[in-house]
Amino acid sequence: MEVGSDLDLEQSRQTLQYASYDATLRVPRCAVLGSDCDSSYLLEGRGTVGPELYAPNTVSGSCADGNSGAFHVSESLDGLKVATTNGTAFAPGKTVRVEARVYASSTNYRYDVLDLFYAANASDPTWVRIGTYSLYFAGSQTLTASYVLPSGASMQAIRGRFRLGGTAVPCGVGTTDDHDDLVFAVSGSDTTAPTVSLTSPAAGASLPTPVTLNASATDNVGVARVEFYDGATLLGADTTSPYSFSWANPSLGSHTVTAKAVDTASNLASSVPVTFTVAPDTTPPSTAITGLSDGARVATSITLFASAADDVGVTRVEFYVDSALIATDASSPYYVTWNPTGISPGTHVLTTRAYDSAGNVGVSAPVAVQYALDTVLPVITQVAPAEGSVLSGSAHLEANATDDVGMQSVSFLVNGSFLTGYLGNTTTQPWWGTWRTFEWDNGPYQLTATARDTSGNVSPPSAPINVVVANTGRRYARYDSVLKVPKCTGASALCDSGVLLEGRGTLSAGPERNSPNSLSISPSCMDGEEGNYRAQGSIEALRVTSLAGGVFMPGSQVRLDVPVWASSNYTLYLYTSNGVSPAVWTLMATFTTSGSGVQVFSTTYTLGASPVQAVRAVYRSYSTGASTCAGGSLNDNDDLVFEVGQADTTAPGVWMLTPAQGAQVEGSVNLSATAADVVGVNRVEFYDGATLVGLDAVAPYAVTWDASAAGSGAHTLTARAYDAAGNLGTSTAVNVTVP
């Protein structure tokens, strides 16, 4: 399935046929036989949304569109196009490309899907599904697919159904479903036989076993299959080009073979016969160890690679160390992992042996390697981000790492804990990763990295880099081990549970992380454990969004979106709580699912005054009424906690840059520091013990200290950073000596 422009296909044709509305069929129709057919503007919009001309544009008006939403805000199927891939007229057996122009909702595009169908008779359609396709982004886009035109009536049809949730059926009842048909002319029956010829083996050839038969075949419409015969005996068939058959055990002696091609209309053609002789195979394969030279040093597990070739075919390659078999590989590329642990240090000889199906053996030239234990630790230096950086969004992490034998991987750590679940290249040079800071609380952090070499030696952590995370806007929740629910820390404009609530309970195919994700831990609030994931209902996520776009504040209007996996007879209850200690739940909205698949339900409400608030979704099967906790065997209960903006209470981060720890200084000494804050640094003060040396209000922060006047002996230097709200952050002390 592709998403993109149809410009390349347009340019390959001189003309494009646009459909006209057919009042009898009640759909757009291309009445003249051609190579393509486009609905043009006739399908733009959906039902009364747009509106769509001549809605619903389904054969005989058989399937109505949903009328919820607004034009190019919610879902619509705006156009259909069908064209042969080779530019010739529509005919049975030809491959055609279908293009569907859709508009996907910015809120729900992840759950929007397109179903495509075809019918061999447009007047009395029986719909056959081509496929179901997901969306890649919001807004206008083109989805494409292909299928082979069937034998049928002179007028055939395609149908697109663009839906939010539900199942892949030709006609649905979703409130935003859009169904559209396009009818086009197709030519009559095919009576032209294909052409076929054997391309190998050559006539008169003498071959060992197995023997591969190859053929080429063409047809004016399409080749259905090519059959291979030894005399009158069918050996096998191939349905895709290039057409071939591997004859494993032909008898020794003379054979006469033919190929027969059958097209999509069952027309048959035979090739010219080819006679050849099957003779015994006595030629051994050739083999060699690759990527490793004589004298190479080996300190840990390595991958041994080998090449192998044979006039008939290699069946396996064996790997030997000092004449002892260590492993066998039966498929190319040939390689094994050799762990030399347990053998004596020194010289060891590697060889390979290749076998063919006749039992012939080829032996490689030996390669002598030197094995020695590796005890040298790798060396690592983290180079990005810079000291004192203020990070947001996806932050780039980078490190330099070297080793005397070979590097295996690099790990990045945040405050001493390994960073997991991020994208990056941590197994090959250059070493880098991506830290999804929006999943972390705002504030100061310390970054380090460690390196592991191919022998398993691990370096000590790199020198720490101090940074500050300061995200605004979208926030993904993290699991709060105290509240036992997902929580967004720090006021933002959106709090999203991400993947933390997907699934339900401990279902084997879709267990919910940290189930039950409820502030009220009691039997009545546990998730149901029966059913199957995405067969029965489950809550997939909770998202709270500021309607005005600013950070959450008391009195702000927000929208709660709840994607669920819909199943029949489910009811969704949505609650809010102005505070979490304890939570006091207020029912906001009630929804009932229809059909199955992903559906999204939304409601808006006003935030209370509490600095920590929560929402709850209760999803009940065969509900008997609203309940803040539903403990049924198929029910799901999930909470999301988030913070609401109050006064700024986050202290700045500050770090001394000069002088160095333990330095001996005298005379005029430059004291410098870096500082960062989630809002902004107001000033940085420098102290000798409790004595203020000076302050700087503009980065880079620095003052001059008269060390001689301060007196001989030990001195403790610190930097203090203040933000506009008066929050104070103090650096780690730097101890120096004045002679």
XYZ file of C-alpha atoms in Angstrom:
739
model
C 0.000 0.000 0.000
C 1.321 3.417 -0.929
C 0.608 6.961 0.172
C 1.545 9.779 -2.142
C 1.095 11.498 -5.463
C -0.301 9.923 -8.629
C 1.762 12.248 -10.850
C 3.991 9.468 -12.192
C 0.980 7.447 -13.354
C -0.697 10.512 -14.892
C 2.352 11.346 -17.004
C 2.454 7.853 -18.543
C -0.935 8.422 -20.235
C -1.902 10.864 -22.909
C -5.540 11.166 -21.827
C -7.523 10.630 -18.652
C -11.217 9.742 -18.714
C -13.366 11.541 -16.134
C -16.576 9.911 -14.985
C -20.050 11.405 -15.382
C -22.947 10.844 -13.017
C -25.145 7.936 -14.172
C -28.724 8.605 -13.022
C -29.703 4.937 -13.460
C -26.866 3.396 -11.463
C -26.741 6.571 -9.287
C -22.915 6.609 -9.293
C -20.069 8.155 -11.337
C -19.490 6.083 -14.501
C -16.944 5.982 -17.360
C -19.086 4.623 -20.201
C -16.344 4.542 -22.860
C -13.759 1.732 -22.777
C -10.369 3.141 -21.801
C -7.249 2.599 -19.726
C -8.319 4.729 -16.751
C -11.348 6.266 -15.062
C -11.427 9.101 -12.483
C -14.400 10.291 -10.403
C -13.035 13.863 -10.523
C -14.959 16.112 -8.071
C -18.160 13.999 -7.978
C -17.299 12.164 -4.729
C -15.811 15.074 -2.770
C -17.329 15.385 0.698
C -19.546 12.904 2.565
C -23.341 12.742 2.580
C -24.594 16.131 3.769
C -21.060 17.029 4.919
C -19.538 19.100 2.128
C -22.042 18.226 0.741
C -21.244 15.303 -1.590
C -22.934 15.657 -4.993
C -25.572 12.970 -5.652
C -24.876 11.347 -2.257
C -24.461 8.557 -1.356
C -22.952 7.612 -4.791
C -23.384 3.881 -4.211
C -24.972 1.593 -6.826
C -28.754 2.162 -6.693
C -28.219 4.237 -3.539
C -27.756 0.969 -1.668
C -25.496 2.228 1.140
C -25.885 5.581 2.926
C -23.086 7.762 4.309
C -22.791 9.007 7.890
C -23.578 12.704 8.299
C -21.665 13.638 11.476
C -18.831 16.166 11.573
C -17.689 18.983 9.299
C -16.163 19.032 5.801
C -12.381 18.477 5.875
C -12.431 18.414 9.660
C -13.791 14.889 10.000
C -13.409 11.916 7.654
C -14.359 11.851 3.951
C -13.567 9.804 0.817
C -13.086 12.523 -1.822
C -12.328 10.585 -4.991
C -11.634 7.247 -6.706
C -9.528 6.407 -9.731
C -8.781 3.099 -11.482
C -6.189 2.558 -14.226
C -4.417 -0.342 -15.924
C -0.762 -0.598 -14.984
C 0.388 -0.943 -18.614
C -1.755 1.820 -20.122
C -3.918 -0.497 -22.267
C -7.708 -0.768 -22.190
C -9.560 -2.450 -19.318
C -9.925 -6.206 -19.942
C -10.341 -9.351 -17.796
C -7.008 -10.543 -16.394
C -5.328 -7.133 -16.487
C -3.781 -5.661 -13.354
C -5.255 -2.293 -12.374
C -4.190 0.296 -9.833
C -6.860 1.828 -7.568
C -6.308 5.265 -6.036
C -8.476 6.637 -3.230
C -8.266 10.302 -2.261
C -9.246 10.688 1.404
C -9.292 13.330 4.117
C -8.267 12.034 7.567
C -9.253 13.689 10.852
C -6.398 15.282 12.791
C -7.886 13.807 15.976
C -8.702 10.287 14.820
C -6.465 9.554 11.813
C -4.653 6.793 13.699
C -7.970 4.928 13.856
C -9.233 5.803 10.349
C -9.087 2.946 7.804
C -9.984 2.506 4.138
C -11.648 -0.655 2.771
C -11.497 -1.254 -1.006
C -13.779 -3.685 -2.884
C -14.464 -4.664 -6.507
C -17.506 -6.142 -8.268
C -17.474 -8.021 -11.606
C -21.004 -6.804 -12.428
C -21.794 -3.173 -11.628
C -25.545 -3.633 -12.194
C -25.833 -6.449 -9.637
C -22.654 -6.149 -7.531
C -21.205 -8.860 -5.330
C -18.415 -7.072 -3.490
C -15.003 -8.752 -3.097
C -12.567 -7.095 -0.699
C -9.239 -5.931 -2.174
C -7.795 -4.935 1.201
C -7.965 -2.685 4.265
C -5.445 0.125 4.686
C -4.364 2.365 7.570
C -3.571 6.076 7.491
C -0.088 7.585 7.925
C -0.973 11.184 8.766
C -3.866 13.637 9.047
C -5.340 15.681 6.190
C -5.633 14.986 2.463
C -3.713 12.017 1.058
C -3.917 9.329 -1.626
C -3.979 5.596 -0.837
C -3.349 3.063 -3.598
C -3.826 -0.670 -4.156
C -4.002 -3.082 -7.097
C -6.016 -6.114 -8.217
C -6.653 -8.199 -11.354
C -9.838 -7.475 -13.324
C -12.110 -10.546 -13.226
C -14.146 -11.968 -16.066
C -17.638 -10.555 -15.830
C -19.985 -7.924 -17.194
C -19.037 -5.121 -19.554
C -19.480 -2.679 -16.658
C -17.508 -3.385 -13.478
C -17.164 -1.349 -10.276
C -14.952 -0.514 -7.332
C -16.104 0.662 -3.908
C -14.268 2.543 -1.200
C -15.450 2.655 2.403
C -13.624 5.164 4.641
C -14.431 4.568 8.284
C -13.517 5.343 11.894
C -13.465 1.963 13.635
C -15.906 -0.786 12.726
C -15.206 -3.875 10.613
C -14.269 -4.414 6.963
C -17.701 -4.834 5.331
C -18.921 -3.152 2.106
C -21.648 -1.201 3.903
C -21.431 0.094 7.464
C -23.452 2.313 9.798
C -20.754 4.502 11.381
C -21.691 8.168 11.816
C -18.612 9.246 9.834
C -18.553 6.340 7.325
C -18.200 7.381 3.662
C -19.114 4.847 0.915
C -18.427 5.650 -2.750
C -18.577 3.590 -5.980
C -16.994 4.103 -9.411
C -18.238 2.189 -12.502
C -16.152 1.677 -15.670
C -16.340 -0.208 -18.973
C -14.388 -3.494 -19.478
C -13.767 -5.240 -22.834
C -15.102 -8.700 -23.758
C -13.613 -12.240 -23.718
C -9.951 -13.088 -24.455
C -9.321 -15.704 -27.204
C -5.629 -15.012 -27.862
C -3.239 -17.756 -26.716
C -0.037 -16.838 -24.868
C 3.476 -17.411 -26.207
C 6.014 -19.519 -24.299
C 9.583 -20.775 -24.737
C 12.087 -22.739 -22.659
C 15.144 -20.593 -21.894
C 17.126 -23.307 -20.094
C 18.503 -25.921 -20.209
C 19.999 -25.609 -23.662
C 19.300 -28.316 -26.226
C 21.968 -31.033 -26.081
C 23.266 -29.971 -22.654
C 24.718 -32.538 -20.235
C 23.719 -31.613 -16.657
C 24.036 -33.000 -13.127
C 21.091 -33.111 -10.719
C 19.115 -31.154 -9.696
C 18.030 -29.562 -12.991
C 16.324 -26.168 -13.124
C 13.867 -25.583 -15.964
C 13.306 -21.922 -16.917
C 10.735 -20.454 -19.292
C 9.542 -17.076 -20.539
C 5.865 -16.431 -21.342
C 3.767 -13.448 -22.441
C 0.084 -12.816 -23.135
C -2.040 -9.924 -24.347
C -3.997 -9.998 -21.057
C -2.046 -12.028 -18.541
C -0.315 -15.374 -17.949
C -2.000 -17.453 -15.251
C 0.702 -20.168 -14.977
C 3.440 -22.063 -16.806
C 3.518 -25.871 -16.567
C 6.672 -27.972 -17.101
C 6.526 -31.469 -18.645
C 8.971 -34.374 -19.102
C 7.398 -35.979 -22.144
C 3.723 -36.263 -21.134
C 4.443 -36.192 -17.380
C 3.637 -32.960 -15.532
C 6.597 -32.051 -13.320
C 5.260 -28.847 -11.775
C 3.993 -25.315 -12.426
C 4.885 -21.698 -11.618
C 2.369 -18.831 -11.411
C 4.782 -15.897 -11.295
C 7.462 -14.606 -13.650
C 10.291 -15.533 -14.012
C 8.808 -19.015 -14.498
C 10.945 -21.918 -13.291
C 10.862 -25.412 -11.805
C 13.593 -27.213 -9.875
C 13.677 -30.899 -10.834
C 15.320 -32.556 -7.857
C 15.905 -36.168 -8.941
C 15.644 -36.750 -12.695
C 16.882 -40.157 -13.797
C 20.239 -40.405 -15.562
C 20.024 -40.290 -19.347
C 18.095 -38.373 -22.006
C 14.989 -36.235 -21.280
C 12.731 -34.150 -23.546
C 10.932 -31.320 -21.749
C 8.343 -28.720 -22.768
C 6.695 -25.713 -21.139
C 2.976 -24.930 -21.497
C 1.555 -21.469 -20.743
C -2.062 -20.893 -19.663
C -3.531 -17.365 -19.656
C -6.278 -15.925 -17.451
C -8.903 -16.981 -20.030
C -7.507 -20.580 -20.048
C -5.980 -20.236 -23.529
C -3.044 -22.690 -23.860
C 0.271 -22.636 -25.745
C 3.245 -25.069 -25.778
C 6.954 -24.383 -26.231
C 9.333 -26.074 -28.636
C 10.619 -29.291 -26.928
C 14.190 -29.312 -25.588
C 16.227 -32.525 -25.223
C 19.158 -32.777 -22.766
C 21.072 -35.440 -20.831
C 21.342 -35.920 -17.048
C 24.885 -37.016 -16.045
C 26.440 -37.706 -12.597
C 28.013 -34.758 -10.707
C 31.700 -35.252 -9.784
C 32.794 -31.607 -9.322
C 33.451 -30.564 -5.690
C 32.337 -27.138 -4.427
C 34.814 -24.336 -3.730
C 34.893 -22.615 -0.326
C 36.944 -20.020 1.567
C 36.921 -18.226 4.925
C 36.192 -14.520 4.335
C 36.760 -11.388 6.387
C 39.543 -12.931 8.490
C 43.219 -13.083 7.600
C 46.205 -15.068 8.867
C 47.523 -13.702 12.163
C 44.261 -11.983 13.160
C 43.771 -11.500 16.901
C 40.688 -13.060 18.529
C 39.724 -12.178 22.095
C 36.026 -13.083 22.373
C 33.104 -14.501 20.413
C 33.323 -13.646 16.716
C 31.300 -14.429 13.609
C 33.068 -16.622 11.063
C 31.962 -16.082 7.454
C 32.557 -18.382 4.487
C 31.949 -18.277 0.757
C 30.933 -21.401 -1.149
C 30.002 -22.134 -4.776
C 29.205 -25.196 -6.865
C 28.256 -25.941 -10.467
C 24.984 -27.471 -9.193
C 24.418 -26.198 -5.689
C 25.896 -26.135 -2.169
C 23.931 -28.108 0.437
C 25.906 -27.135 3.553
C 29.133 -25.599 4.858
C 30.934 -26.973 7.925
C 33.228 -24.842 10.111
C 36.280 -26.366 11.818
C 38.719 -25.146 14.491
C 41.893 -27.233 14.733
C 40.132 -30.006 12.715
C 37.213 -30.123 15.198
C 33.730 -29.417 13.784
C 32.136 -26.453 15.612
C 29.013 -25.708 13.511
C 27.207 -26.207 10.188
C 25.226 -23.735 8.059
C 22.935 -24.970 5.275
C 21.979 -21.638 3.690
C 23.812 -18.677 2.206
C 25.237 -16.416 3.528
C 27.250 -19.022 5.425
C 28.322 -17.982 8.920
C 28.546 -19.196 12.517
C 29.407 -17.667 15.882
C 32.595 -19.015 17.434
C 33.156 -18.587 21.170
C 36.805 -19.466 21.914
C 36.266 -19.474 25.696
C 37.806 -22.620 27.159
C 40.500 -23.180 24.567
C 44.131 -22.435 25.278
C 45.644 -19.083 24.263
C 47.826 -19.229 21.176
C 47.514 -20.129 17.489
C 44.410 -21.923 16.195
C 43.643 -22.995 12.608
C 40.233 -22.386 11.003
C 38.910 -24.222 7.901
C 35.593 -24.797 6.141
C 34.230 -27.730 4.131
C 31.490 -27.293 1.504
C 29.232 -30.159 0.330
C 26.982 -30.452 -2.743
C 23.941 -32.706 -3.254
C 26.100 -35.395 -4.876
C 28.277 -35.647 -1.757
C 31.295 -33.909 -3.297
C 33.415 -32.041 -0.710
C 35.548 -28.918 -1.094
C 37.977 -27.753 1.638
C 39.081 -24.151 2.196
C 42.608 -22.879 2.675
C 43.467 -22.707 6.416
C 43.435 -19.399 8.326
C 45.581 -19.219 11.494
C 44.388 -16.820 14.231
C 45.846 -15.793 17.593
C 43.579 -16.197 20.643
C 44.308 -14.116 23.759
C 42.105 -13.007 26.678
C 40.923 -9.370 26.593
C 40.949 -7.535 29.944
C 41.280 -3.951 28.686
C 38.233 -1.757 29.369
C 36.808 0.376 26.563
C 37.091 4.165 26.789
C 34.029 6.405 26.438
C 33.424 10.157 26.315
C 29.952 11.667 25.995
C 29.965 14.595 23.552
C 26.306 15.622 23.324
C 24.409 17.419 24.693
C 26.642 20.196 26.009
C 27.035 20.869 29.721
C 24.150 22.987 31.025
C 21.893 22.420 28.007
C 18.160 23.038 28.305
C 16.431 20.100 26.583
C 12.929 19.522 25.292
C 11.187 17.098 22.969
C 13.457 14.362 21.565
C 17.017 15.194 22.647
C 20.067 13.872 20.761
C 22.637 11.956 22.853
C 26.059 11.103 21.433
C 29.258 9.492 22.700
C 32.730 8.555 21.446
C 33.860 5.032 22.367
C 36.972 3.031 21.475
C 38.450 -0.359 22.386
C 41.674 -2.203 21.588
C 39.773 -5.267 20.276
C 36.289 -4.170 19.288
C 33.235 -2.302 20.517
C 29.871 -4.007 21.065
C 27.478 -1.359 22.391
C 26.987 1.926 24.220
C 24.392 2.613 26.921
C 23.143 6.019 28.025
C 22.140 6.696 31.640
C 19.923 9.369 33.219
C 20.662 10.016 36.890
C 22.511 6.694 36.968
C 19.648 4.615 35.522
C 19.876 3.042 32.080
C 17.770 4.784 29.454
C 15.524 2.281 27.659
C 12.803 2.378 25.043
C 14.407 5.037 22.839
C 15.515 5.179 19.225
C 19.193 5.314 18.442
C 22.292 3.635 17.110
C 23.944 2.052 20.136
C 25.410 -1.059 18.483
C 27.580 0.472 15.747
C 29.690 3.588 15.310
C 28.743 6.464 15.545
C 27.133 5.910 18.941
C 24.009 7.971 19.532
C 20.548 7.819 21.022
C 17.371 9.834 21.348
C 16.032 10.745 24.782
C 12.269 11.335 24.777
C 12.418 14.102 27.384
C 8.690 14.783 27.100
C 8.137 11.516 28.972
C 10.161 12.860 31.927
C 9.446 15.512 34.551
C 10.827 19.008 34.015
C 13.937 19.737 36.071
C 17.692 19.044 36.297
C 19.238 15.690 35.280
C 22.713 14.183 35.028
C 23.650 12.228 31.880
C 26.403 9.606 31.573
C 27.269 6.784 29.181
C 29.021 3.411 29.422
C 30.641 1.266 26.720
C 30.792 -2.548 26.375
C 33.429 -4.208 24.196
C 33.117 -7.484 22.308
C 34.710 -9.339 25.245
C 32.045 -8.092 27.643
C 34.296 -5.563 29.391
C 32.295 -2.502 30.517
C 33.776 0.958 30.950
C 33.104 3.121 34.003
C 30.535 5.874 33.349
C 31.686 8.881 31.357
C 32.109 12.257 33.035
C 28.614 13.514 33.940
C 26.854 16.160 31.837
C 24.328 18.308 33.720
C 21.202 19.350 31.816
C 17.718 20.714 32.481
C 14.517 19.321 30.921
C 11.984 22.069 30.144
C 9.039 20.868 28.054
C 5.843 22.735 27.271
C 2.854 21.554 25.266
C 2.236 17.832 24.741
C 3.186 15.568 27.625
C 3.141 11.795 27.833
C 2.324 10.359 31.214
C 4.683 8.143 33.197
C 3.564 5.480 35.619
C 3.460 6.865 39.181
C 4.392 4.039 41.563
C 2.784 5.848 44.521
C -0.562 6.725 42.933
C -0.462 3.489 40.862
C -1.669 5.296 37.708
C -0.176 7.191 34.734
C 0.634 10.801 35.682
C 1.809 13.920 33.826
C 4.036 16.004 36.091
C 4.249 19.729 35.411
C 1.481 21.798 33.845
C 1.167 21.428 30.069
C -1.380 21.813 27.269
C -1.921 18.070 26.774
C -1.571 14.969 28.936
C -1.574 11.648 27.069
C -1.399 8.177 28.616
C 0.431 6.946 25.496
C 0.656 3.143 25.511
C 0.318 2.742 29.295
C -3.415 1.916 29.244
C -3.565 -0.237 26.094
C -5.202 -3.608 26.677
C -7.060 -4.826 29.753
C -6.008 -6.621 32.903
C -3.653 -9.515 32.256
C -5.108 -10.723 28.930
C -2.403 -12.877 27.342
C -2.509 -11.167 23.928
C -2.941 -7.636 25.295
C -2.018 -7.205 28.958
C -2.382 -3.674 30.328
C 0.831 -2.274 31.789
C 0.633 -1.863 35.587
C -2.996 -3.031 35.650
C -5.471 -1.933 36.977
C -4.229 1.710 36.749
C -6.838 2.858 39.259
C -6.559 5.305 42.179
C -9.040 3.138 44.076
C -7.246 -0.168 44.558
C -10.042 -2.522 45.589
C -11.705 -5.653 44.162
C -14.508 -3.497 42.725
C -12.006 -1.530 40.581
C -9.946 -4.415 39.218
C -10.033 -5.028 35.459
C -11.859 -8.043 34.063
C -9.648 -10.965 33.045
C -11.946 -12.787 30.604
C -12.172 -12.575 26.824
C -9.551 -11.831 24.193
C -7.639 -8.658 23.392
C -9.334 -6.675 20.624
C -12.212 -9.124 20.558
C -13.941 -7.883 23.705
C -13.788 -4.268 24.895
C -10.809 -2.404 26.353
C -9.806 1.218 26.995
C -6.809 2.107 24.794
C -5.822 5.570 26.104
C -6.895 8.718 27.967
C -5.959 12.162 26.616
C -6.706 15.571 28.160
C -6.190 18.592 25.860
C -6.426 22.336 26.566
C -8.972 23.785 24.121
C -7.285 27.208 24.177
C -3.832 25.701 23.637
C -2.261 27.088 26.822
C -1.074 25.083 29.818
C -3.679 23.660 32.173
C -4.888 26.327 34.634
C -7.843 26.442 37.052
C -10.964 27.280 35.025
C -9.455 26.122 31.688
C -11.740 24.374 29.200
C -10.315 20.955 28.275
C -11.372 17.988 26.150
C -11.078 14.362 27.242
C -10.594 11.895 24.342
C -10.957 8.173 25.010
C -10.107 5.663 22.244
C -11.636 2.269 23.065
C -11.785 -1.087 21.370
C -15.499 -1.298 20.734
C -17.529 -4.438 21.189
C -21.301 -4.814 21.248
C -23.206 -3.980 24.431
C -20.468 -1.823 26.011
C -21.113 1.479 27.817
C -18.408 4.056 28.601
C -18.697 6.343 31.652
C -16.324 9.332 31.964
C -15.550 10.969 35.321
C -13.398 13.843 36.635
C -11.981 14.522 40.092
C -10.744 17.907 41.382
C -7.978 16.345 43.472
C -6.664 12.836 44.094
C -6.196 12.597 47.875
C -8.884 11.408 47.993
C -10.468 11.368 44.545
C -14.095 12.503 44.440
C -15.581 11.478 41.098
C -18.142 13.483 39.102
C -19.837 11.845 36.104
C -19.323 13.943 32.932
C -20.652 11.830 30.049
C -21.987 8.410 29.029
C -21.516 6.726 25.635
C -22.649 3.430 24.074
C -20.534 1.637 21.456
C -21.804 0.457 18.084
C -20.205 -2.316 16.048
C -16.607 -3.305 16.714
C -13.138 -1.836 16.227
C -11.496 1.325 17.521
C -13.905 4.148 18.375
C -13.068 7.491 19.992
C -15.397 9.223 22.453
C -14.889 12.802 23.658
C -16.314 15.243 26.169
C -15.338 18.747 27.344
C -15.291 20.123 30.881
C -13.794 22.867 33.084
C -10.742 22.241 35.287
C -11.072 22.759 39.012
C -8.702 24.635 41.312
C -6.690 21.685 42.658
C -3.029 21.487 41.556
C -3.440 17.730 40.895
C -6.555 16.440 39.118
C -7.682 13.203 37.500
C -10.021 11.657 34.946
C -11.467 8.162 34.994
C -12.987 5.960 32.308
C -15.212 3.030 33.288
C -15.982 0.664 30.399
C -18.765 -1.802 31.202
C -20.124 -4.785 29.305
C -23.914 -5.164 29.598
C -24.047 -2.164 31.946
C -26.826 -1.833 34.506
C -25.985 1.806 35.254
C -23.220 4.279 36.083
C -20.586 3.194 38.590
C -17.191 4.686 39.465
C -15.806 1.145 39.767
C -17.005 -1.796 37.691
C -15.566 -5.183 38.573
C -17.190 -7.345 35.876
C -15.193 -10.045 34.083
C -15.118 -8.045 30.799
C -14.919 -4.518 32.252
C -12.022 -2.033 32.186
C -11.333 0.850 34.634
C -8.527 3.357 33.959
C -7.373 6.666 35.487
C -5.059 9.466 34.329
C -3.611 12.064 36.728
C -2.184 15.434 35.668
C -0.987 18.664 37.248
C -2.676 22.040 36.832
C -0.602 25.223 36.655
C 0.044 27.085 39.869
C 2.946 29.317 40.917
C 6.448 28.350 39.664
C 8.124 26.177 42.325
C 10.848 24.527 40.234
C 14.378 25.573 41.238
C 17.000 26.348 38.572
C 19.897 23.994 37.912
C 23.397 25.478 38.285
C 26.908 24.013 37.857
C 30.368 25.523 38.476
C 32.606 25.425 35.379
C 35.823 27.026 36.725
C 38.010 26.619 38.653
C 38.420 22.832 38.625
C 37.787 20.712 41.695
C 40.946 20.575 43.893
C 42.740 23.346 41.974
C 45.416 25.572 43.550
C 44.658 29.212 42.701
C 46.051 32.658 43.435
C 45.628 36.247 42.315
C 42.592 37.103 40.190
C 40.575 33.933 39.571
C 37.718 33.572 37.065
C 34.653 31.973 38.657
C 32.203 30.775 35.989
C 29.032 28.699 35.965
C 26.215 27.543 33.724
C 22.572 27.652 34.801
C 19.159 26.779 33.384
C 15.539 26.990 34.493
C 12.180 25.803 33.160
C 11.042 29.456 33.003
C 14.219 31.532 33.065
C 17.308 32.337 35.179
C 17.209 35.743 36.910
C 20.802 35.832 38.216
C 23.725 33.709 39.452
C 25.593 34.546 42.677
C 29.100 33.239 43.479
C 30.179 32.492 47.071
C 33.408 31.790 48.919
C 31.956 29.824 51.792
C 29.178 32.117 53.067
C 30.741 35.261 51.598
C 29.189 36.688 48.433
C 31.932 37.257 45.847
C 29.667 38.783 43.172
C 26.750 38.116 40.832
C 26.032 38.036 37.106
C 22.569 38.402 35.545
C 23.526 37.544 31.964
C 24.846 34.255 30.576
C 27.652 33.228 30.396
C 27.719 33.727 34.172
C 31.131 34.727 35.597
C 32.813 36.999 38.183
C 36.434 37.678 39.198
C 37.566 36.574 42.668
C 40.633 38.063 44.364
C 41.990 34.850 45.865
C 45.005 36.571 47.445
C 42.759 38.913 49.380
C 40.659 35.969 50.524
C 43.660 34.545 52.374
C 45.772 31.397 52.225
C 44.279 27.990 52.858
C 41.253 25.964 51.788
C 38.208 27.661 50.258
C 34.813 26.290 49.260
C 33.270 27.916 46.175
C 29.614 27.610 45.133
C 27.205 29.207 42.672
C 23.563 29.997 43.473
C 20.986 30.508 40.707
C 17.671 32.340 41.171
C 14.678 32.405 38.835
C 12.015 35.111 38.499
C 9.816 33.374 41.092
C 12.645 33.414 43.638
C 13.352 29.691 43.484
C 16.983 28.942 44.433
C 19.323 26.272 43.094
C 22.846 25.708 44.480
C 25.746 24.070 42.660
C 27.985 21.304 43.912
C 30.810 22.845 45.948
C 34.255 23.248 44.361
C 37.143 23.005 46.852
C 40.317 24.978 46.042
C 43.506 25.967 47.862
C 45.144 29.410 47.991
C 48.906 29.135 48.752
